[in-house]
């Protein structure tokens, strides 16, 4: 929405690319200035091979901006992988308590003047209370993130064996197509991943989510509590259209700091409620 509704008004042209495509040379235009990446994607969780992307950027003198919110600076070192400017939502794991709306930008020295000028002119200055909350979260971030990672991997492996689940999207799993890239580029994972249901009918998914007690409905993530949301990847401009059917639906989970066994029990309640939903024999799947 920001890209298409706001940047377009400023004369910025945008080309979306398939996150699994490593050769973007055909997309580079004479006026291309920036390559913006997020790996893994925080909705469809594709890992991107950064080496050819950053090599292309160097060839065409493009600035590479990378969103590093998922892995955090603890588990991914952006400047060691050709990233020029790293952006990070401090709202997520740096805060850790779901009480902060804040971001940060890290950059190579050559971009200091431009970023400092823009920051001053836009006036994006955090207040003292926000700075205090971010500093508080940083003190416990490493400990919290290890717990998020371990619990999420346990829940992801458990979901892989559920009969209701078609597949789990988590690069930390050996079964994930991006697992080798994840091991090569990152030293850990966070608590955010998704899974695909075998029968994603709207009524079934609604019953599943409505029954959950420990998982709260929420679109953000990175706090102490577990969250759930559902969406159609085919509708996303940045998703690979050829890999998603119109009726595919993903359920995204953020695994918080609750006991993993309690979270499994909560999900089991959701699956049980989903199984009890009776659909007409000729029911047509609706969009979420």
CSV table of N, CA and C in Angstrom, one decimal, residues 17 19-20 36-42 45-50 53 65-72 75-76 78 81 83 171 178 181-182 185-186 188:
chain,number,residue,atom,x,y,z
A,17,UNK,N,9.3,-8.3,-7.8
A,17,UNK,CA,10.0,-9.4,-8.4
A,17,UNK,C,9.7,-10.7,-7.6
A,19,UNK,N,10.5,-13.5,-5.3
A,19,UNK,CA,11.6,-13.7,-4.3
A,19,UNK,C,12.4,-14.9,-4.5
A,20,UNK,N,12.0,-15.9,-5.3
A,20,UNK,CA,12.8,-17.0,-5.6
A,20,UNK,C,13.6,-16.9,-6.9
A,36,UNK,N,15.3,-3.6,-3.1
A,36,UNK,CA,14.7,-3.7,-1.8
A,36,UNK,C,14.4,-5.2,-1.5
A,37,UNK,N,14.9,-5.8,-0.5
A,37,UNK,CA,14.7,-7.2,-0.2
A,37,UNK,C,14.2,-7.4,1.2
A,38,UNK,N,13.6,-8.5,1.4
A,38,UNK,CA,13.3,-9.1,2.7
A,38,UNK,C,13.5,-10.6,2.7
A,39,UNK,N,14.4,-11.1,3.5
A,39,UNK,CA,14.6,-12.5,3.5
A,39,UNK,C,14.8,-13.0,5.0
A,40,UNK,N,14.0,-14.0,5.3
A,40,UNK,CA,12.9,-14.6,4.6
A,40,UNK,C,11.7,-13.6,4.5
A,41,UNK,N,10.8,-13.8,3.5
A,41,UNK,CA,9.6,-13.0,3.5
A,41,UNK,C,8.8,-13.2,4.7
A,42,UNK,N,8.3,-12.2,5.4
A,42,UNK,CA,7.6,-12.4,6.7
A,42,UNK,C,6.2,-12.8,6.5
A,45,UNK,N,7.8,-16.5,3.5
A,45,UNK,CA,9.0,-17.1,4.1
A,45,UNK,C,9.9,-17.7,3.1
A,46,UNK,N,10.1,-17.1,2.0
A,46,UNK,CA,11.1,-17.5,1.0
A,46,UNK,C,12.5,-17.0,1.4
A,47,UNK,N,13.5,-17.8,1.4
A,47,UNK,CA,14.9,-17.4,1.6
A,47,UNK,C,15.4,-17.0,0.2
A,48,UNK,N,16.1,-15.9,0.1
A,48,UNK,CA,16.7,-15.4,-1.1
A,48,UNK,C,18.2,-15.6,-1.2
A,49,UNK,N,18.7,-16.0,-2.3
A,49,UNK,CA,20.1,-16.1,-2.5
A,49,UNK,C,20.7,-14.8,-2.7
A,50,UNK,N,21.3,-14.2,-1.7
A,50,UNK,CA,21.8,-12.8,-1.7
A,50,UNK,C,23.0,-12.6,-2.6
A,53,UNK,N,22.1,-11.4,-6.1
A,53,UNK,CA,21.3,-10.2,-6.1
A,53,UNK,C,22.2,-9.0,-5.8
A,65,UNK,N,18.7,-2.3,-0.1
A,65,UNK,CA,18.1,-2.0,1.2
A,65,UNK,C,17.5,-3.4,1.6
A,66,UNK,N,17.8,-3.8,2.9
A,66,UNK,CA,17.2,-5.1,3.3
A,66,UNK,C,16.5,-4.9,4.6
A,67,UNK,N,15.3,-5.6,4.7
A,67,UNK,CA,14.6,-5.6,6.0
A,67,UNK,C,15.1,-6.8,6.8
A,68,UNK,N,15.6,-6.5,8.0
A,68,UNK,CA,16.3,-7.5,8.8
A,68,UNK,C,15.5,-7.8,10.1
A,69,UNK,N,14.2,-7.6,10.0
A,69,UNK,CA,13.3,-7.7,11.2
A,69,UNK,C,13.2,-9.2,11.7
A,70,UNK,N,13.1,-10.1,10.7
A,70,UNK,CA,12.8,-11.5,11.1
A,70,UNK,C,14.0,-12.1,11.8
A,71,UNK,N,15.2,-12.0,11.2
A,71,UNK,CA,16.4,-12.7,11.8
A,71,UNK,C,17.0,-11.8,12.9
A,72,UNK,N,16.8,-10.5,12.9
A,72,UNK,CA,17.3,-9.5,13.8
A,72,UNK,C,18.9,-9.4,13.6
A,75,UNK,N,21.1,-12.6,14.5
A,75,UNK,CA,21.2,-13.8,13.7
A,75,UNK,C,21.5,-13.6,12.2
A,76,UNK,N,21.5,-12.4,11.8
A,76,UNK,CA,21.9,-12.1,10.4
A,76,UNK,C,22.7,-10.8,10.4
A,78,UNK,N,23.8,-8.1,8.0
A,78,UNK,CA,23.5,-7.7,6.7
A,78,UNK,C,24.7,-7.1,5.9
A,81,UNK,N,26.8,-9.4,3.9
A,81,UNK,CA,26.2,-10.1,2.7
A,81,UNK,C,25.8,-9.1,1.7
A,83,UNK,N,24.5,-6.0,1.9
A,83,UNK,CA,23.4,-5.0,2.1
A,83,UNK,C,24.1,-3.7,2.4
A,171,UNK,N,12.1,-21.7,7.4
A,171,UNK,CA,13.4,-22.0,6.8
A,171,UNK,C,14.3,-22.8,7.8
A,178,UNK,N,14.2,-23.5,1.5
A,178,UNK,CA,15.2,-22.5,1.8
A,178,UNK,C,16.2,-22.8,2.9
A,181,UNK,N,20.0,-22.3,2.4
A,181,UNK,CA,20.3,-20.8,2.3
A,181,UNK,C,20.3,-20.2,3.7
A,182,UNK,N,19.3,-20.6,4.5
A,182,UNK,CA,19.2,-20.1,5.8
A,182,UNK,C,20.4,-20.5,6.7
A,185,UNK,N,23.4,-18.3,5.5
A,185,UNK,CA,23.4,-16.9,5.7
A,185,UNK,C,23.1,-16.4,7.1
A,186,UNK,N,22.4,-17.3,7.9
A,186,UNK,CA,21.9,-16.9,9.2
A,186,UNK,C,22.4,-17.9,10.3
A,188,UNK,N,20.5,-18.2,13.2
A,188,UNK,CA,19.3,-18.5,14.0
A,188,UNK,C,18.1,-18.1,13.4
